[in-house]
mmCIF file of C-alpha atoms and ligand atoms in Angstrom:
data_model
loop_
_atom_site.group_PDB
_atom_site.id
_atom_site.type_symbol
_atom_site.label_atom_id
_atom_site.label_comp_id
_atom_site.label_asym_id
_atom_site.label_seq_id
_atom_site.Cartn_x
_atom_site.Cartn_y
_atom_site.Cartn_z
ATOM 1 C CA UNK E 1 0.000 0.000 0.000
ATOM 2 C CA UNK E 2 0.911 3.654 -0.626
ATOM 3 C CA UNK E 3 0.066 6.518 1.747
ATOM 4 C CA UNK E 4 0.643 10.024 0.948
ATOM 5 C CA UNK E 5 -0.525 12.758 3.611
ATOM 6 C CA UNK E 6 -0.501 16.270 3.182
ATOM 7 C CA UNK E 7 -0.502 18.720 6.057
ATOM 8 C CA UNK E 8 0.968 21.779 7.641
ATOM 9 C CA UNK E 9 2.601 20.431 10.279
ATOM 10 C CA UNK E 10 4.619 17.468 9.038
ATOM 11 C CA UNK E 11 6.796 16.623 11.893
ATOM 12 C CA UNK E 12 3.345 16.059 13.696
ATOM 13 C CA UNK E 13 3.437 12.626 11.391
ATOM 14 C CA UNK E 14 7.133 11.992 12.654
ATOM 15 C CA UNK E 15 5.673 8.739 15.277
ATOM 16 C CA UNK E 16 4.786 7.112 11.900
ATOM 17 C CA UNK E 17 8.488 6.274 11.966
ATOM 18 C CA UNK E 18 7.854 4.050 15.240
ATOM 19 C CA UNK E 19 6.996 0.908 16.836
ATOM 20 C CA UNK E 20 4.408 -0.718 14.377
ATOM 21 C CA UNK E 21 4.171 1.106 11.259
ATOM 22 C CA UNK E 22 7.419 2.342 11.042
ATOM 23 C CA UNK E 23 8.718 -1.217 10.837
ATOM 24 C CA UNK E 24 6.173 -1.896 8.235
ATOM 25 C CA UNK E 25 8.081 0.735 6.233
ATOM 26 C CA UNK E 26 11.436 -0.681 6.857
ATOM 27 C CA UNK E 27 10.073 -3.895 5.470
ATOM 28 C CA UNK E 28 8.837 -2.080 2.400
ATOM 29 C CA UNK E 29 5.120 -3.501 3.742
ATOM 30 C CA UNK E 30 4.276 0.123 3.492
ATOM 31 C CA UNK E 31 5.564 2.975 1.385
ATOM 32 C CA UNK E 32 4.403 6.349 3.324
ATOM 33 C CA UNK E 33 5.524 9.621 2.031
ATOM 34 C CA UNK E 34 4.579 13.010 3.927
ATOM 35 C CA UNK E 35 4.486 16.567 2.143
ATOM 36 C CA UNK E 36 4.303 20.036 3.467
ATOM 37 C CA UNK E 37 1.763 21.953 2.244
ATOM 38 C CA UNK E 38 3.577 24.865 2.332
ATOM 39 C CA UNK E 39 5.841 23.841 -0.760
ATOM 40 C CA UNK E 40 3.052 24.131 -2.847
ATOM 41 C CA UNK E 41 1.896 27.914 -2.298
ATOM 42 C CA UNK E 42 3.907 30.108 -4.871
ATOM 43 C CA UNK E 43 3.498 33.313 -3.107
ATOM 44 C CA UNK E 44 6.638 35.244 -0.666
ATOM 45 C CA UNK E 45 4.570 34.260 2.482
ATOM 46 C CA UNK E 46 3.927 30.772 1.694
ATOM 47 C CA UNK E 47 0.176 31.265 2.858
ATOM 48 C CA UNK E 48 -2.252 28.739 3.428
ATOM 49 C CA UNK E 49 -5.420 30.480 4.642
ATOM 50 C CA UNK E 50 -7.503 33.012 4.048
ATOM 51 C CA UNK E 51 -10.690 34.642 5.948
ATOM 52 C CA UNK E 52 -14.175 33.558 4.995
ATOM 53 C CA UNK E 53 -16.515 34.351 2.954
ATOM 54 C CA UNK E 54 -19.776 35.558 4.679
ATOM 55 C CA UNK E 55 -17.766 36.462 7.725
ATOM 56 C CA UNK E 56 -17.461 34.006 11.114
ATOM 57 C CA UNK E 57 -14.703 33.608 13.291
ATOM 58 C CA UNK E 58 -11.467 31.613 12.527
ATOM 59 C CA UNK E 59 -9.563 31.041 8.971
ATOM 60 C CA UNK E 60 -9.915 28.881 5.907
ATOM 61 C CA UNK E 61 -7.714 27.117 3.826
ATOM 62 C CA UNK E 62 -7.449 28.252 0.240
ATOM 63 C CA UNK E 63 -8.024 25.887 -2.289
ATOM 64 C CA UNK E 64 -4.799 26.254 -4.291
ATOM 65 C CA UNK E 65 -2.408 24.605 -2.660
ATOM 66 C CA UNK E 66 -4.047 21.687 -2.188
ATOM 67 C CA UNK E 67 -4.788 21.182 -5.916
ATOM 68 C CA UNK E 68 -1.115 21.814 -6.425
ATOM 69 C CA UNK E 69 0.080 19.238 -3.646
ATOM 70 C CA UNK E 70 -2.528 16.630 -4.892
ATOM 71 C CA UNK E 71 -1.823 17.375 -8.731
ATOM 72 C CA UNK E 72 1.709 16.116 -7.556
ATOM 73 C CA UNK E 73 1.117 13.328 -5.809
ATOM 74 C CA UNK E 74 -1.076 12.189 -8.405
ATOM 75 C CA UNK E 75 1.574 12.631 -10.986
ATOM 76 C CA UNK E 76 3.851 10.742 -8.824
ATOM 77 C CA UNK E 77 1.871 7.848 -8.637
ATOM 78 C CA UNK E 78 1.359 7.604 -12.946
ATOM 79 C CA UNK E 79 5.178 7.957 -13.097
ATOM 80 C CA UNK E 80 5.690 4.982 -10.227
ATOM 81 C CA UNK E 81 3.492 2.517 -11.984
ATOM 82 C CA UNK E 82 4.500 3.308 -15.777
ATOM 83 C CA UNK E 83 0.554 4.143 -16.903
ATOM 84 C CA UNK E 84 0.135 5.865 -19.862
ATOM 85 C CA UNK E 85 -1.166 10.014 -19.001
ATOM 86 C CA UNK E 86 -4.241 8.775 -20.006
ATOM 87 C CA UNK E 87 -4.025 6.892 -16.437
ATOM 88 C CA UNK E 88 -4.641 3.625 -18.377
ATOM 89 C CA UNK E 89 -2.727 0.478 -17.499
ATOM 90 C CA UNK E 90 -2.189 -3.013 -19.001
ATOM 91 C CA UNK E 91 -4.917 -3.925 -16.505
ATOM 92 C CA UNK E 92 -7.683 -1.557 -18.112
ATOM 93 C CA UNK E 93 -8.320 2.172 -15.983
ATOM 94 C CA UNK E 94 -6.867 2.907 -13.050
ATOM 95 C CA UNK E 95 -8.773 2.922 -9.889
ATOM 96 C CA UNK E 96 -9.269 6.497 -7.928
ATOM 97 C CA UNK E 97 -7.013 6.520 -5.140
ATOM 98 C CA UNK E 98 -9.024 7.390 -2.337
ATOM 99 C CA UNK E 99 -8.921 10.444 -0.215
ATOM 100 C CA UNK E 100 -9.704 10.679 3.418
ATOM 101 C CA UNK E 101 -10.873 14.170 4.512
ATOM 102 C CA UNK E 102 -10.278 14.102 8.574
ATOM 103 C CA UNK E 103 -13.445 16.385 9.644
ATOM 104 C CA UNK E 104 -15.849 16.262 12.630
ATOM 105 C CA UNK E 105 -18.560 16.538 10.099
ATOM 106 C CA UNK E 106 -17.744 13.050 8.397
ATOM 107 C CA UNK E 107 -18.810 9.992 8.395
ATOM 108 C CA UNK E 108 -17.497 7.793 11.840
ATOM 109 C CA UNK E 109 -14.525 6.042 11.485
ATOM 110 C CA UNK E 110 -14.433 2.162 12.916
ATOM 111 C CA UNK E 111 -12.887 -0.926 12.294
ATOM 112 C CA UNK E 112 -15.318 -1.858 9.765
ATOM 113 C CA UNK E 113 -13.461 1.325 7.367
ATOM 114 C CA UNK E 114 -10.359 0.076 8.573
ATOM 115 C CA UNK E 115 -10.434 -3.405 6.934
ATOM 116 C CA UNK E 116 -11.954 -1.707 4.088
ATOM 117 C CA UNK E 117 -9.467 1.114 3.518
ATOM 118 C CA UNK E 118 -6.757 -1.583 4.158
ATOM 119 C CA UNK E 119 -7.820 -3.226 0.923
ATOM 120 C CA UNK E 120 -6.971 0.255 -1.134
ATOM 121 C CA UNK E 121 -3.510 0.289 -3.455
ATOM 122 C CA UNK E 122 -3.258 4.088 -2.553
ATOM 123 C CA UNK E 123 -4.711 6.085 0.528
ATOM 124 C CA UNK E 124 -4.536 9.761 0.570
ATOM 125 C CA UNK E 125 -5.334 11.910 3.437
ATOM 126 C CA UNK E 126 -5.498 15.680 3.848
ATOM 127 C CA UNK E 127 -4.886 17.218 7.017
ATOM 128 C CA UNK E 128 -6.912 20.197 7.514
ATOM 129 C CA UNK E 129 -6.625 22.733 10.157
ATOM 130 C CA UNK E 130 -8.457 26.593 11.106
ATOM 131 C CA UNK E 131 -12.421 25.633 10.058
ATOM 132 C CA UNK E 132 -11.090 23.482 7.513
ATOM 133 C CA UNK E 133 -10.593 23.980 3.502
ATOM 134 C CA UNK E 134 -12.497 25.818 0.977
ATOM 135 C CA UNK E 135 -15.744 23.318 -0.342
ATOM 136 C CA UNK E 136 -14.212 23.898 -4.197
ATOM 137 C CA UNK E 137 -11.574 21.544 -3.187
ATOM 138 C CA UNK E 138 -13.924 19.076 -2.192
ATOM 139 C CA UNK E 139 -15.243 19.415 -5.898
ATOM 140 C CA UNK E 140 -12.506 19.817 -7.499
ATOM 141 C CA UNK E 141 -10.603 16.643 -6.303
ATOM 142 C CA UNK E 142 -14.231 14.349 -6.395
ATOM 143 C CA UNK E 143 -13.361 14.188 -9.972
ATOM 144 C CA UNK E 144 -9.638 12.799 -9.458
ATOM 145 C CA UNK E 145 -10.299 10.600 -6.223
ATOM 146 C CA UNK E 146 -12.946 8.800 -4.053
ATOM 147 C CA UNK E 147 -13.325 11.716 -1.771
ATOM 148 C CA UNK E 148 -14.156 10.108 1.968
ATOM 149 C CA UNK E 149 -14.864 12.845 4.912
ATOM 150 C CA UNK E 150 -14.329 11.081 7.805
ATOM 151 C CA UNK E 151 -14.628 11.593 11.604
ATOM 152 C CA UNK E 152 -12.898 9.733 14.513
ATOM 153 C CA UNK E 153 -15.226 10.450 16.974
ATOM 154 C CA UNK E 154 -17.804 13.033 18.116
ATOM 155 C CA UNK E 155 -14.988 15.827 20.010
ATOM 156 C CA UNK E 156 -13.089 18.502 17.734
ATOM 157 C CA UNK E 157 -9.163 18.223 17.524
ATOM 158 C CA UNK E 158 -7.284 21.262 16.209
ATOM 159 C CA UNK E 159 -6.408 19.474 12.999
ATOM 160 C CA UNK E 160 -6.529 16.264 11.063
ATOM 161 C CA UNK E 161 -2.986 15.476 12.093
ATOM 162 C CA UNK E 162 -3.699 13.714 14.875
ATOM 163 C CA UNK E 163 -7.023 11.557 13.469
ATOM 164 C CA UNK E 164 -4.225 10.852 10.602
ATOM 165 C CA UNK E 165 -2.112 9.161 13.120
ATOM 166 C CA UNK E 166 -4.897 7.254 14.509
ATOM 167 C CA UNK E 167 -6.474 5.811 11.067
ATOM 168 C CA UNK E 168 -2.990 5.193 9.861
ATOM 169 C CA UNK E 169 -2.427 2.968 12.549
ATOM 170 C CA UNK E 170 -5.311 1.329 12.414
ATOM 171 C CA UNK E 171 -5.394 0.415 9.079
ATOM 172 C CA UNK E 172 -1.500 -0.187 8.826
ATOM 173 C CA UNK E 173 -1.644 -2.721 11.315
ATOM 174 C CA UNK E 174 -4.484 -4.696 8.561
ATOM 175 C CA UNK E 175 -2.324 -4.943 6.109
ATOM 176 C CA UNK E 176 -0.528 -8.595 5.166
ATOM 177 C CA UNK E 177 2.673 -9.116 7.310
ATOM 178 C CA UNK E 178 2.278 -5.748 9.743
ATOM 179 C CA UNK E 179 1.109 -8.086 12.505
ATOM 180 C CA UNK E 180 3.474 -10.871 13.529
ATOM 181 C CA UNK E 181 0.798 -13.185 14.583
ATOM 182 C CA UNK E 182 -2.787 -12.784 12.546
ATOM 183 C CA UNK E 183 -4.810 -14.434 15.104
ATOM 184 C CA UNK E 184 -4.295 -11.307 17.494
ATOM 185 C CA UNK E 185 -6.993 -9.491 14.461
ATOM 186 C CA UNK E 186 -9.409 -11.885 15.210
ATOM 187 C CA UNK E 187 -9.499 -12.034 19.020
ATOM 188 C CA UNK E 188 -9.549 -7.982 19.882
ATOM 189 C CA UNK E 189 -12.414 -5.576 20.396
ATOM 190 C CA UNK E 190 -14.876 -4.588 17.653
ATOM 191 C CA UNK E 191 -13.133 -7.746 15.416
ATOM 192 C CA UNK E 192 -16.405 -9.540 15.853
ATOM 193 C CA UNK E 193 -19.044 -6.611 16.604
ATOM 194 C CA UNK E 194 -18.357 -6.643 20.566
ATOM 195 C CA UNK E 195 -15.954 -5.533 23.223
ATOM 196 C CA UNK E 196 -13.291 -7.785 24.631
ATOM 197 C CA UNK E 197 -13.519 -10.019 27.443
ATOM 198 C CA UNK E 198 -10.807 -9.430 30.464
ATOM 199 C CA UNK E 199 -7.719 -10.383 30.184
ATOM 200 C CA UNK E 200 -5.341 -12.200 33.164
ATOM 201 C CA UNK E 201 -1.899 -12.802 34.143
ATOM 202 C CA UNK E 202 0.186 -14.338 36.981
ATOM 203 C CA UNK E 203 0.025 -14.563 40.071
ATOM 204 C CA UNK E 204 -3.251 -16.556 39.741
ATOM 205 C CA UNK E 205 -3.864 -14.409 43.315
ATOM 206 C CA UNK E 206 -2.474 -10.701 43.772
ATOM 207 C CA UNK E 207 -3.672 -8.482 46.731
ATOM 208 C CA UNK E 208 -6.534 -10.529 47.871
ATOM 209 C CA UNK E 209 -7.916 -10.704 44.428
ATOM 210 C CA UNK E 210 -8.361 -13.998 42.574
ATOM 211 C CA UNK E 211 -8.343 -14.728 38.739
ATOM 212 C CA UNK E 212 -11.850 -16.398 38.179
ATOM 213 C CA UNK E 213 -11.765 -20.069 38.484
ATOM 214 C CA UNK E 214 -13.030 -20.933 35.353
ATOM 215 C CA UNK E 215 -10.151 -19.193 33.578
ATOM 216 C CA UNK E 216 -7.730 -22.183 35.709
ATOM 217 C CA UNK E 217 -10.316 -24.976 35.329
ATOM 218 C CA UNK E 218 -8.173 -26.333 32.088
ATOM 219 C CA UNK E 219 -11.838 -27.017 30.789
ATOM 220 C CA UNK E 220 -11.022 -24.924 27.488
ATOM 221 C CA UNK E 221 -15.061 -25.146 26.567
ATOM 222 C CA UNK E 222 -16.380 -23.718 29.397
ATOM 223 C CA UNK E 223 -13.694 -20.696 29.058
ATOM 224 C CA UNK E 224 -14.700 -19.965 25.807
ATOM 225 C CA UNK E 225 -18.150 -19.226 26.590
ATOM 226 C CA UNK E 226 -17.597 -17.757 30.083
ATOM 227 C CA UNK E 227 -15.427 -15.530 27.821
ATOM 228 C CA UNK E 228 -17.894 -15.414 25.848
ATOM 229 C CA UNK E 229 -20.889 -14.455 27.708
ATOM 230 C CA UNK E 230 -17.977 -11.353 29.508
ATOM 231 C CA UNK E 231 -17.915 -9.854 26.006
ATOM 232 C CA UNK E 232 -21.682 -9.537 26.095
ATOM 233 C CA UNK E 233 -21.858 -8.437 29.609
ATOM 234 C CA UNK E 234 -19.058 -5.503 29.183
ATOM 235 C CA UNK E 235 -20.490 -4.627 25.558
ATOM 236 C CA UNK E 236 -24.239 -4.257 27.176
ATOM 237 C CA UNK E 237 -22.710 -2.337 30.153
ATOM 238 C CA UNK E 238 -20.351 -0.054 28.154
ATOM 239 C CA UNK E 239 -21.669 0.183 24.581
ATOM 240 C CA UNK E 240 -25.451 -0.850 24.185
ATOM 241 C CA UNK E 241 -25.377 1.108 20.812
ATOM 242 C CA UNK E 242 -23.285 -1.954 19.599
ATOM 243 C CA UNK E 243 -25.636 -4.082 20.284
ATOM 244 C CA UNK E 244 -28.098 -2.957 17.717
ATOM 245 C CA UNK E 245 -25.920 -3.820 15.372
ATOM 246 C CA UNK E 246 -24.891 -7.437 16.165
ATOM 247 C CA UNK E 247 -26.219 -9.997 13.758
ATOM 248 C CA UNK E 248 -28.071 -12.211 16.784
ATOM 249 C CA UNK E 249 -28.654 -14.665 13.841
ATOM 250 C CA UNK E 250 -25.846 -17.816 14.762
ATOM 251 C CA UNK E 251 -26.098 -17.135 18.818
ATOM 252 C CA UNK E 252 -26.705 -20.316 20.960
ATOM 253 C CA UNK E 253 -28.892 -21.282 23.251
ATOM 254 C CA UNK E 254 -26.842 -20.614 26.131
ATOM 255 C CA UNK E 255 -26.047 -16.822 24.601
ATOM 256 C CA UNK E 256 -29.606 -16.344 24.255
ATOM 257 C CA UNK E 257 -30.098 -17.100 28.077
ATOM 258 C CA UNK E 258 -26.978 -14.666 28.746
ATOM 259 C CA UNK E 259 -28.293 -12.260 26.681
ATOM 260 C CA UNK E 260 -31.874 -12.598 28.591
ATOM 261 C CA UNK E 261 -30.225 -12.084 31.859
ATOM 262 C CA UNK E 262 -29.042 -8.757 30.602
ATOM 263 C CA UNK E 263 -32.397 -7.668 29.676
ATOM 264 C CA UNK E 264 -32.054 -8.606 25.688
ATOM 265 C CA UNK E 265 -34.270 -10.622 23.370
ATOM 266 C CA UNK E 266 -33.715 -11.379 20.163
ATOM 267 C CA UNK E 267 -36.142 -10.318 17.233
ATOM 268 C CA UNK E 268 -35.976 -11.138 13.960
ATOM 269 C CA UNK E 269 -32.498 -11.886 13.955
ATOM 270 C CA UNK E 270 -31.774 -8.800 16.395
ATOM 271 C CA UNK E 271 -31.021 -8.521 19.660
ATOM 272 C CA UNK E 272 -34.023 -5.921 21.375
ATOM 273 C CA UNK E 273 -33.851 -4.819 24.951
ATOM 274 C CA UNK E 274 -36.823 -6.006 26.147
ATOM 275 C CA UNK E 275 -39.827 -3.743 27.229
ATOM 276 C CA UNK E 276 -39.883 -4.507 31.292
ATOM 277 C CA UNK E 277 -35.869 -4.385 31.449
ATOM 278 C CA UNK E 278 -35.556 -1.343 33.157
ATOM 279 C CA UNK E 279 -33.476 1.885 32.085
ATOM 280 C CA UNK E 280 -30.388 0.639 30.194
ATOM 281 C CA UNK E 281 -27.604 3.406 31.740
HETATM 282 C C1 JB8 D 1 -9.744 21.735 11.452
HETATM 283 O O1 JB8 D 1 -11.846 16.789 15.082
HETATM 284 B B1 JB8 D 1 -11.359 16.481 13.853
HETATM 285 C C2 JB8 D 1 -10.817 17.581 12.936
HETATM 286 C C3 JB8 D 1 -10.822 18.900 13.357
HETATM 287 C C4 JB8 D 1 -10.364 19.856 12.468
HETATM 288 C C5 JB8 D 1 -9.906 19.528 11.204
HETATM 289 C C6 JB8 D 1 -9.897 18.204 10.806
HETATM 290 C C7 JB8 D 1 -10.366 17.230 11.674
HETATM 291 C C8 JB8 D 1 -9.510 20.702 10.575
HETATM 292 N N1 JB8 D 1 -10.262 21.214 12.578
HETATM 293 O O2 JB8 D 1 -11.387 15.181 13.386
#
């Protein structure tokens, strides 16, 4: 996978060099290129922003530059690959590289997007900042790119640098060979629709509390669904809006009876909470 992102502050995506993803680079899993914005304005001050239109507080990015830093990195990527300018290839038309738009006014971000974005040749991602950039860009680059707004959560960050790091990581960590061991994907939170159960470690006892017995019975069926019936419990308690979600369709008996103890039914293939359940929070 390629990932070009474009921002201000560049040296904000310097941990992209560490731990995880920057080994991924080393291994040439993951070529990741970052670019100043600045080198694409043409005038003495190198400006970026500009007031806006209608009046309102703050400052907006001006459209140019960005054209001129994705124009590039567009270019680049014909040049890599050898296409033709007409952007065809042996293998027909090439795909739009997609561009993610960090804003609090896209669409939520989740792992879901993740393992889809992870299945892209080329990511871009544009790193707003002020009260974000002028709506022609948005146009403008709709016609060169699958143009993806996207939030990380409902809060407001100063800038897209940091929801960058986040989504980069995220879907980095997807991507064949990143992760040493594969089965660690399928056994974490939101893998499967739900939270995690609790994890454990030695001493088996550790000031006056006791791992639960089950977890040291050796009886490797009965962990699984005590484990099982915890990521139900903790997903209900923390993050009910989950739940709605969750395809109820291949759950057991015995998760049906869990799920009944924690107020749920399940309704055409759904789980509900049910009517006389009491408040959920
Ligand atoms: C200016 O909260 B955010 C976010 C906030 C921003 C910009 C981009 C993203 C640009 N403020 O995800």
């Amino acid at each position: 996978m390629r990932i070009d992102v474009v921002s201000i502050f560049p040296e904000y995506l310097a941990p992209l060099e560490l731990s995880l993803i920057g080994k991924a680079r080393q291994d040439g899993l993951l070529e990741l290129n970052v670019h100043d914005l600045r080198t694409f304005t043409t005038d003495k001050h190198r400006t970026v922003d500009d007031t806006p239109y209608g009046g309102g507080a703050g400052m907006v990015m001006k459209p140019e530059p960005w054209a001129q830093a994705l124009e590039s990195i567009a270019d680049a990527r014909i040049a890599d690959s050898q296409e033709a300018a007409t952007g065809d290839s042996a293998d027909g038309p090439a795909k739009k590289p997609v561009l993610i738009v960090p804003s609090p006014a896209g669409e939520r971000f989740n792992q879901a997007l993740a393992y889809e974005l992870a299945e892209e040749e080329q990511l871009v991602f544009a790193c707003g900042r002020y009260e974000g950039i002028d709506e022609r860009f948005m146009e403008w680059a709709a016609a060169r790119f699958t143009v993806r707004p996207v939030s990380l959560g409902d809060y407001v960050l100063n800038g897209g640098e940091v929801a960058v790091l986040a989504m980069v990581e995220a879907i980095g960590r997807l991507l064949p060979g990143v992760v040493g061991n594969p089965e660690s994907l399928v056994e974490e939170s939101h893998s499967d629709g739900l939270l995690e159960y609790p994890v454990y470690t030695k001493p088996s006892s550790w000031r006056d509390r006791d791992v639960p017995a089950v977890l040291l019975s050796g009886n490797h069926g009965k962990i699984a669904q005590w484990r099982r019936h915890e990521q139900f419990r903790r997903t209900a308690e923390r993050r009910p809006d989950l739940l709605a979600e969750f395809d109820a369709g291949g759950l057991t008996r015995a998760d049906r009876t869990a799920f009944g103890e924690l107020g749920y039914e399940v309704v055409e293939g759904r789980l509900r909470r049910r009517a006389d359940s009491g408040p959920a929070d």
